[in-house]
């Protein structure tokens, strides 16, 4: 079967093993309630909303895999999508690797999505998948920056930090998830890159491969602080009013 005619099967890996300390004490961030439903369930539904995604692998806190499995069982999820829960590692990078290791054969495209981005629209998910299908080894959704950005000399004492540069804003993008990858490329990145990274696309960059950007969406923001929870609740309320979400 030629590359042009063979089907591309897509799986999503959702690392959800972090504690989310900036949201304060309590449950892990991915298990915090948003409109009465854990953020993780919203994120899983966002991936499963794409008809291209046939498997979602949730990487749970090492001591919370059973709880996460129960959550997935309790909440209505699309029947066309399979779900798998595996224990995570100490870092996000380790957790993504464990999720990759759990993928069965036959999946050509892998999405890596933050559980803390519960409201990403399905159009954004599909745009990332389509760009990988078109031949990009790695794809990230991203938005132009509204603010001017300054590079500073960091200080640990809380004092004023001197500015060392002002990057050209037109060349900068705020990166979101899901990030999409050719599976073999992502596996090679995790086997090769050992240094600390902030996202999986950065690992692919270190292989010398090109990462491309597709338009992100303002509702795909990351829920990190208590104010983000308020904003996420407002987005859900608007969706219910406008779309019956």
PDB file of C-alpha atoms in Angstrom:
ATOM      1  CA  UNK A   1       0.000   0.000   0.000  1.00  0.00           C
ATOM      2  CA  UNK A   2       1.440   3.401  -0.941  1.00  0.00           C
ATOM      3  CA  UNK A   3       1.930   6.195   1.587  1.00  0.00           C
ATOM      4  CA  UNK A   4      -0.762   8.137  -0.271  1.00  0.00           C
ATOM      5  CA  UNK A   5      -3.428   5.457   0.093  1.00  0.00           C
ATOM      6  CA  UNK A   6      -2.692   3.847   3.457  1.00  0.00           C
ATOM      7  CA  UNK A   7      -4.715   5.068   6.440  1.00  0.00           C
ATOM      8  CA  UNK A   8      -3.028   7.043   9.189  1.00  0.00           C
ATOM      9  CA  UNK A   9      -4.069   5.966  12.682  1.00  0.00           C
ATOM     10  CA  UNK A  10      -3.743   8.539  15.431  1.00  0.00           C
ATOM     11  CA  UNK A  11      -3.276   8.095  19.178  1.00  0.00           C
ATOM     12  CA  UNK A  12      -3.172  10.795  21.843  1.00  0.00           C
ATOM     13  CA  UNK A  13      -0.977  10.688  24.936  1.00  0.00           C
ATOM     14  CA  UNK A  14      -2.099  12.854  27.859  1.00  0.00           C
ATOM     15  CA  UNK A  15       0.510  13.220  30.616  1.00  0.00           C
ATOM     16  CA  UNK A  16      -1.515  13.850  33.783  1.00  0.00           C
ATOM     17  CA  UNK A  17       0.910  12.890  36.533  1.00  0.00           C
ATOM     18  CA  UNK A  18       1.775  16.410  37.724  1.00  0.00           C
ATOM     19  CA  UNK A  19       0.725  17.826  41.087  1.00  0.00           C
ATOM     20  CA  UNK A  20      -0.154  21.352  39.913  1.00  0.00           C
ATOM     21  CA  UNK A  21       1.297  23.194  42.901  1.00  0.00           C
ATOM     22  CA  UNK A  22       0.408  26.634  41.502  1.00  0.00           C
ATOM     23  CA  UNK A  23      -3.284  25.779  41.841  1.00  0.00           C
ATOM     24  CA  UNK A  24      -2.729  25.256  45.556  1.00  0.00           C
ATOM     25  CA  UNK A  25      -3.052  22.209  47.817  1.00  0.00           C
ATOM     26  CA  UNK A  26      -5.467  19.412  47.058  1.00  0.00           C
ATOM     27  CA  UNK A  27      -5.937  16.919  44.264  1.00  0.00           C
ATOM     28  CA  UNK A  28      -3.496  16.721  41.341  1.00  0.00           C
ATOM     29  CA  UNK A  29      -4.194  19.476  38.835  1.00  0.00           C
ATOM     30  CA  UNK A  30      -5.621  17.142  36.195  1.00  0.00           C
ATOM     31  CA  UNK A  31      -8.194  15.859  38.693  1.00  0.00           C
ATOM     32  CA  UNK A  32      -9.428  19.307  39.778  1.00  0.00           C
ATOM     33  CA  UNK A  33     -13.096  19.878  38.989  1.00  0.00           C
ATOM     34  CA  UNK A  34     -14.122  22.160  36.145  1.00  0.00           C
ATOM     35  CA  UNK A  35     -17.875  22.675  35.943  1.00  0.00           C
ATOM     36  CA  UNK A  36     -18.211  19.636  38.187  1.00  0.00           C
ATOM     37  CA  UNK A  37     -16.091  17.395  35.967  1.00  0.00           C
ATOM     38  CA  UNK A  38     -12.343  16.713  36.380  1.00  0.00           C
ATOM     39  CA  UNK A  39     -10.185  18.684  33.960  1.00  0.00           C
ATOM     40  CA  UNK A  40      -8.682  15.418  32.772  1.00  0.00           C
ATOM     41  CA  UNK A  41     -12.062  14.216  31.523  1.00  0.00           C
ATOM     42  CA  UNK A  42     -12.540  17.451  29.595  1.00  0.00           C
ATOM     43  CA  UNK A  43      -9.076  16.974  28.035  1.00  0.00           C
ATOM     44  CA  UNK A  44      -9.771  13.343  27.136  1.00  0.00           C
ATOM     45  CA  UNK A  45     -13.078  14.323  25.544  1.00  0.00           C
ATOM     46  CA  UNK A  46     -11.311  17.066  23.578  1.00  0.00           C
ATOM     47  CA  UNK A  47      -8.958  14.501  22.034  1.00  0.00           C
ATOM     48  CA  UNK A  48     -11.698  11.922  21.469  1.00  0.00           C
ATOM     49  CA  UNK A  49     -13.847  14.562  19.752  1.00  0.00           C
ATOM     50  CA  UNK A  50     -11.587  14.179  16.715  1.00  0.00           C
ATOM     51  CA  UNK A  51     -12.757  11.284  14.560  1.00  0.00           C
ATOM     52  CA  UNK A  52      -9.104  10.735  13.622  1.00  0.00           C
ATOM     53  CA  UNK A  53      -8.166   9.809  17.209  1.00  0.00           C
ATOM     54  CA  UNK A  54      -8.895   6.151  17.934  1.00  0.00           C
ATOM     55  CA  UNK A  55      -6.846   5.709  21.137  1.00  0.00           C
ATOM     56  CA  UNK A  56      -6.206   7.967  24.141  1.00  0.00           C
ATOM     57  CA  UNK A  57      -3.456   6.984  26.587  1.00  0.00           C
ATOM     58  CA  UNK A  58      -3.706   8.752  29.935  1.00  0.00           C
ATOM     59  CA  UNK A  59      -0.499   8.798  31.973  1.00  0.00           C
ATOM     60  CA  UNK A  60      -1.710   8.959  35.562  1.00  0.00           C
ATOM     61  CA  UNK A  61       0.046   9.898  38.799  1.00  0.00           C
ATOM     62  CA  UNK A  62       2.158   6.887  39.851  1.00  0.00           C
ATOM     63  CA  UNK A  63      -0.142   6.237  42.820  1.00  0.00           C
ATOM     64  CA  UNK A  64      -3.347   7.257  41.059  1.00  0.00           C
ATOM     65  CA  UNK A  65      -3.778   4.948  38.068  1.00  0.00           C
ATOM     66  CA  UNK A  66      -6.726   3.140  39.626  1.00  0.00           C
ATOM     67  CA  UNK A  67      -8.478   6.410  40.443  1.00  0.00           C
ATOM     68  CA  UNK A  68      -8.010   7.637  36.880  1.00  0.00           C
ATOM     69  CA  UNK A  69      -9.303   4.352  35.441  1.00  0.00           C
ATOM     70  CA  UNK A  70     -12.401   4.712  37.608  1.00  0.00           C
ATOM     71  CA  UNK A  71     -12.909   8.293  36.402  1.00  0.00           C
ATOM     72  CA  UNK A  72     -12.792   7.219  32.773  1.00  0.00           C
ATOM     73  CA  UNK A  73     -15.307   4.482  33.516  1.00  0.00           C
ATOM     74  CA  UNK A  74     -17.672   6.833  35.343  1.00  0.00           C
ATOM     75  CA  UNK A  75     -17.846   9.517  32.641  1.00  0.00           C
ATOM     76  CA  UNK A  76     -19.427   9.185  29.228  1.00  0.00           C
ATOM     77  CA  UNK A  77     -16.733   8.972  26.565  1.00  0.00           C
ATOM     78  CA  UNK A  78     -17.100   8.308  22.812  1.00  0.00           C
ATOM     79  CA  UNK A  79     -17.490   4.593  22.124  1.00  0.00           C
ATOM     80  CA  UNK A  80     -15.427   4.806  18.934  1.00  0.00           C
ATOM     81  CA  UNK A  81     -12.316   5.701  20.958  1.00  0.00           C
ATOM     82  CA  UNK A  82     -10.278   3.271  23.079  1.00  0.00           C
ATOM     83  CA  UNK A  83      -8.707   4.354  26.346  1.00  0.00           C
ATOM     84  CA  UNK A  84      -5.654   3.161  28.245  1.00  0.00           C
ATOM     85  CA  UNK A  85      -4.253   4.283  31.610  1.00  0.00           C
ATOM     86  CA  UNK A  86      -0.608   3.813  32.604  1.00  0.00           C
ATOM     87  CA  UNK A  87       1.341   5.054  35.659  1.00  0.00           C
ATOM     88  CA  UNK A  88       3.561   8.056  35.032  1.00  0.00           C
ATOM     89  CA  UNK A  89       7.072   9.031  36.022  1.00  0.00           C
ATOM     90  CA  UNK A  90       8.741  11.741  38.070  1.00  0.00           C
ATOM     91  CA  UNK A  91       8.882  14.240  35.200  1.00  0.00           C
ATOM     92  CA  UNK A  92       6.646  15.120  32.285  1.00  0.00           C
ATOM     93  CA  UNK A  93       9.307  13.833  29.898  1.00  0.00           C
ATOM     94  CA  UNK A  94       9.362  10.461  31.661  1.00  0.00           C
ATOM     95  CA  UNK A  95       5.577  10.297  31.643  1.00  0.00           C
ATOM     96  CA  UNK A  96       5.308  10.953  27.919  1.00  0.00           C
ATOM     97  CA  UNK A  97       7.909   8.236  27.299  1.00  0.00           C
ATOM     98  CA  UNK A  98       5.885   5.775  29.381  1.00  0.00           C
ATOM     99  CA  UNK A  99       2.790   6.686  27.396  1.00  0.00           C
ATOM    100  CA  UNK A 100       4.662   6.142  24.138  1.00  0.00           C
ATOM    101  CA  UNK A 101       5.944   2.779  25.337  1.00  0.00           C
ATOM    102  CA  UNK A 102       2.358   1.696  26.006  1.00  0.00           C
ATOM    103  CA  UNK A 103       1.161   2.408  22.467  1.00  0.00           C
ATOM    104  CA  UNK A 104       0.319  -0.733  20.493  1.00  0.00           C
ATOM    105  CA  UNK A 105       1.602  -1.141  16.925  1.00  0.00           C
ATOM    106  CA  UNK A 106      -0.284   0.372  14.036  1.00  0.00           C
ATOM    107  CA  UNK A 107      -0.419   4.014  15.114  1.00  0.00           C
ATOM    108  CA  UNK A 108       1.465   6.362  12.790  1.00  0.00           C
ATOM    109  CA  UNK A 109       0.640   9.729  14.383  1.00  0.00           C
ATOM    110  CA  UNK A 110       0.935  10.618  18.064  1.00  0.00           C
ATOM    111  CA  UNK A 111      -0.545  13.661  19.747  1.00  0.00           C
ATOM    112  CA  UNK A 112       0.829  14.823  23.084  1.00  0.00           C
ATOM    113  CA  UNK A 113      -1.686  16.947  24.961  1.00  0.00           C
ATOM    114  CA  UNK A 114      -1.571  18.724  28.310  1.00  0.00           C
ATOM    115  CA  UNK A 115      -4.317  17.622  30.684  1.00  0.00           C
ATOM    116  CA  UNK A 116      -4.284  21.237  31.873  1.00  0.00           C
ATOM    117  CA  UNK A 117      -5.581  22.413  28.473  1.00  0.00           C
ATOM    118  CA  UNK A 118      -9.102  21.000  28.806  1.00  0.00           C
ATOM    119  CA  UNK A 119     -10.906  23.243  26.321  1.00  0.00           C
ATOM    120  CA  UNK A 120      -8.936  22.922  23.076  1.00  0.00           C
ATOM    121  CA  UNK A 121     -11.431  22.912  20.160  1.00  0.00           C
ATOM    122  CA  UNK A 122     -11.611  19.888  17.877  1.00  0.00           C
ATOM    123  CA  UNK A 123     -10.737  22.033  14.842  1.00  0.00           C
ATOM    124  CA  UNK A 124      -7.330  22.706  16.372  1.00  0.00           C
ATOM    125  CA  UNK A 125      -6.786  19.006  17.048  1.00  0.00           C
ATOM    126  CA  UNK A 126      -7.715  18.141  13.471  1.00  0.00           C
ATOM    127  CA  UNK A 127      -5.442  20.858  12.050  1.00  0.00           C
ATOM    128  CA  UNK A 128      -2.440  19.399  13.903  1.00  0.00           C
ATOM    129  CA  UNK A 129      -3.222  15.884  12.678  1.00  0.00           C
ATOM    130  CA  UNK A 130      -3.664  17.042   9.093  1.00  0.00           C
ATOM    131  CA  UNK A 131      -0.291  18.798   9.090  1.00  0.00           C
ATOM    132  CA  UNK A 132       1.441  15.591  10.235  1.00  0.00           C
ATOM    133  CA  UNK A 133      -0.440  13.633   7.569  1.00  0.00           C
ATOM    134  CA  UNK A 134       0.886  16.125   5.044  1.00  0.00           C
ATOM    135  CA  UNK A 135       4.448  15.201   5.958  1.00  0.00           C
ATOM    136  CA  UNK A 136       5.564  17.382   8.872  1.00  0.00           C
ATOM    137  CA  UNK A 137       7.545  15.386  11.461  1.00  0.00           C
ATOM    138  CA  UNK A 138       6.331  17.660  14.262  1.00  0.00           C
ATOM    139  CA  UNK A 139       3.509  20.193  14.505  1.00  0.00           C
ATOM    140  CA  UNK A 140       2.519  22.658  17.217  1.00  0.00           C
ATOM    141  CA  UNK A 141      -0.523  24.923  17.462  1.00  0.00           C
ATOM    142  CA  UNK A 142       0.442  28.428  18.492  1.00  0.00           C
ATOM    143  CA  UNK A 143      -0.814  31.991  18.795  1.00  0.00           C
ATOM    144  CA  UNK A 144       0.897  35.318  18.042  1.00  0.00           C
ATOM    145  CA  UNK A 145       1.844  37.271  21.156  1.00  0.00           C
ATOM    146  CA  UNK A 146      -0.195  40.292  22.152  1.00  0.00           C
ATOM    147  CA  UNK A 147       2.431  41.627  24.568  1.00  0.00           C
ATOM    148  CA  UNK A 148       5.939  42.847  23.997  1.00  0.00           C
ATOM    149  CA  UNK A 149       8.440  40.330  25.408  1.00  0.00           C
ATOM    150  CA  UNK A 150      11.654  41.230  27.210  1.00  0.00           C
ATOM    151  CA  UNK A 151      14.616  38.962  27.771  1.00  0.00           C
ATOM    152  CA  UNK A 152      16.093  39.642  31.199  1.00  0.00           C
ATOM    153  CA  UNK A 153      18.985  38.635  33.385  1.00  0.00           C
ATOM    154  CA  UNK A 154      17.184  36.557  36.051  1.00  0.00           C
ATOM    155  CA  UNK A 155      17.665  37.336  39.729  1.00  0.00           C
ATOM    156  CA  UNK A 156      16.871  35.045  42.628  1.00  0.00           C
ATOM    157  CA  UNK A 157      16.664  37.748  45.317  1.00  0.00           C
ATOM    158  CA  UNK A 158      13.462  39.320  44.013  1.00  0.00           C
ATOM    159  CA  UNK A 159      15.167  42.525  42.953  1.00  0.00           C
ATOM    160  CA  UNK A 160      14.734  44.391  39.646  1.00  0.00           C
ATOM    161  CA  UNK A 161      15.948  42.371  36.656  1.00  0.00           C
ATOM    162  CA  UNK A 162      17.914  44.141  33.920  1.00  0.00           C
ATOM    163  CA  UNK A 163      16.603  43.800  30.361  1.00  0.00           C
ATOM    164  CA  UNK A 164      19.155  42.345  27.951  1.00  0.00           C
ATOM    165  CA  UNK A 165      17.085  42.156  24.740  1.00  0.00           C
ATOM    166  CA  UNK A 166      13.675  42.794  23.176  1.00  0.00           C
ATOM    167  CA  UNK A 167      12.866  40.014  20.683  1.00  0.00           C
ATOM    168  CA  UNK A 168      10.909  40.939  17.571  1.00  0.00           C
ATOM    169  CA  UNK A 169       7.332  40.148  18.561  1.00  0.00           C
ATOM    170  CA  UNK A 170       6.207  39.329  15.019  1.00  0.00           C
ATOM    171  CA  UNK A 171       8.542  36.305  15.022  1.00  0.00           C
ATOM    172  CA  UNK A 172       7.327  34.901  18.353  1.00  0.00           C
ATOM    173  CA  UNK A 173       4.486  32.481  19.056  1.00  0.00           C
ATOM    174  CA  UNK A 174       2.927  31.129  22.264  1.00  0.00           C
ATOM    175  CA  UNK A 175       2.846  27.363  21.822  1.00  0.00           C
ATOM    176  CA  UNK A 176      -0.105  25.211  22.885  1.00  0.00           C
ATOM    177  CA  UNK A 177      -1.073  21.546  22.665  1.00  0.00           C
ATOM    178  CA  UNK A 178      -1.865  19.037  21.311  1.00  0.00           C
ATOM    179  CA  UNK A 179       1.485  18.766  19.620  1.00  0.00           C
ATOM    180  CA  UNK A 180       1.497  16.224  16.812  1.00  0.00           C
ATOM    181  CA  UNK A 181       4.289  13.931  15.637  1.00  0.00           C
ATOM    182  CA  UNK A 182       5.214  11.213  13.259  1.00  0.00           C
ATOM    183  CA  UNK A 183       5.439   8.367  15.748  1.00  0.00           C
ATOM    184  CA  UNK A 184       8.893   7.170  14.743  1.00  0.00           C
ATOM    185  CA  UNK A 185      10.244  10.712  15.058  1.00  0.00           C
ATOM    186  CA  UNK A 186       8.854  11.185  18.557  1.00  0.00           C
ATOM    187  CA  UNK A 187      10.133   7.800  19.701  1.00  0.00           C
ATOM    188  CA  UNK A 188      13.605   8.650  18.379  1.00  0.00           C
ATOM    189  CA  UNK A 189      13.521  12.011  20.145  1.00  0.00           C
ATOM    190  CA  UNK A 190      12.704  10.396  23.483  1.00  0.00           C
ATOM    191  CA  UNK A 191      15.424   7.799  22.987  1.00  0.00           C
ATOM    192  CA  UNK A 192      18.024  10.379  21.975  1.00  0.00           C
ATOM    193  CA  UNK A 193      17.439  13.639  23.861  1.00  0.00           C
ATOM    194  CA  UNK A 194      18.373  13.363  27.522  1.00  0.00           C
ATOM    195  CA  UNK A 195      18.518  16.997  28.612  1.00  0.00           C
ATOM    196  CA  UNK A 196      15.710  18.929  30.256  1.00  0.00           C
ATOM    197  CA  UNK A 197      13.086  20.226  27.819  1.00  0.00           C
ATOM    198  CA  UNK A 198       9.811  22.122  28.177  1.00  0.00           C
ATOM    199  CA  UNK A 199       7.929  20.369  25.393  1.00  0.00           C
ATOM    200  CA  UNK A 200       8.214  17.437  23.016  1.00  0.00           C
ATOM    201  CA  UNK A 201       8.599  19.643  19.954  1.00  0.00           C
ATOM    202  CA  UNK A 202      11.783  21.025  21.496  1.00  0.00           C
ATOM    203  CA  UNK A 203      13.156  17.482  21.591  1.00  0.00           C
ATOM    204  CA  UNK A 204      12.462  17.077  17.878  1.00  0.00           C
ATOM    205  CA  UNK A 205      14.213  20.387  17.227  1.00  0.00           C
ATOM    206  CA  UNK A 206      17.297  18.955  18.919  1.00  0.00           C
ATOM    207  CA  UNK A 207      17.270  16.160  16.328  1.00  0.00           C
ATOM    208  CA  UNK A 208      17.743  18.848  13.677  1.00  0.00           C
ATOM    209  CA  UNK A 209      14.251  18.370  12.225  1.00  0.00           C
ATOM    210  CA  UNK A 210      11.778  21.095  11.329  1.00  0.00           C
ATOM    211  CA  UNK A 211       8.817  21.786  13.591  1.00  0.00           C
ATOM    212  CA  UNK A 212       5.938  23.615  11.919  1.00  0.00           C
ATOM    213  CA  UNK A 213       3.228  25.804  13.429  1.00  0.00           C
ATOM    214  CA  UNK A 214      -0.505  25.771  12.744  1.00  0.00           C
ATOM    215  CA  UNK A 215      -2.953  28.314  14.186  1.00  0.00           C
ATOM    216  CA  UNK A 216      -3.827  27.742  17.814  1.00  0.00           C
ATOM    217  CA  UNK A 217      -6.961  28.873  19.610  1.00  0.00           C
ATOM    218  CA  UNK A 218      -7.565  31.274  22.479  1.00  0.00           C
ATOM    219  CA  UNK A 219      -9.636  28.650  24.319  1.00  0.00           C
ATOM    220  CA  UNK A 220      -6.724  26.201  24.382  1.00  0.00           C
ATOM    221  CA  UNK A 221      -5.118  28.092  27.276  1.00  0.00           C
ATOM    222  CA  UNK A 222      -3.390  26.255  30.100  1.00  0.00           C
ATOM    223  CA  UNK A 223      -5.155  26.108  33.463  1.00  0.00           C
ATOM    224  CA  UNK A 224      -2.315  26.819  35.851  1.00  0.00           C
ATOM    225  CA  UNK A 225      -3.536  29.341  38.443  1.00  0.00           C
ATOM    226  CA  UNK A 226      -6.855  29.819  40.272  1.00  0.00           C
ATOM    227  CA  UNK A 227      -7.815  32.676  37.939  1.00  0.00           C
ATOM    228  CA  UNK A 228      -7.505  30.283  34.967  1.00  0.00           C
ATOM    229  CA  UNK A 229     -10.187  28.093  36.549  1.00  0.00           C
ATOM    230  CA  UNK A 230     -12.538  31.083  36.621  1.00  0.00           C
ATOM    231  CA  UNK A 231     -11.843  31.790  32.945  1.00  0.00           C
ATOM    232  CA  UNK A 232     -12.346  28.115  32.018  1.00  0.00           C
ATOM    233  CA  UNK A 233     -15.699  28.049  33.814  1.00  0.00           C
ATOM    234  CA  UNK A 234     -16.727  31.150  31.855  1.00  0.00           C
ATOM    235  CA  UNK A 235     -15.773  29.496  28.551  1.00  0.00           C
ATOM    236  CA  UNK A 236     -17.833  26.424  29.421  1.00  0.00           C
ATOM    237  CA  UNK A 237     -20.797  28.598  30.407  1.00  0.00           C
ATOM    238  CA  UNK A 238     -20.597  30.398  27.048  1.00  0.00           C
ATOM    239  CA  UNK A 239     -20.409  27.091  25.189  1.00  0.00           C
ATOM    240  CA  UNK A 240     -23.486  25.812  27.010  1.00  0.00           C
ATOM    241  CA  UNK A 241     -25.383  28.982  26.180  1.00  0.00           C
ATOM    242  CA  UNK A 242     -24.333  29.151  22.528  1.00  0.00           C
ATOM    243  CA  UNK A 243     -23.878  25.545  21.478  1.00  0.00           C
ATOM    244  CA  UNK A 244     -25.613  23.426  24.072  1.00  0.00           C
ATOM    245  CA  UNK A 245     -22.181  22.024  25.050  1.00  0.00           C
TER     246      UNK A 245
END
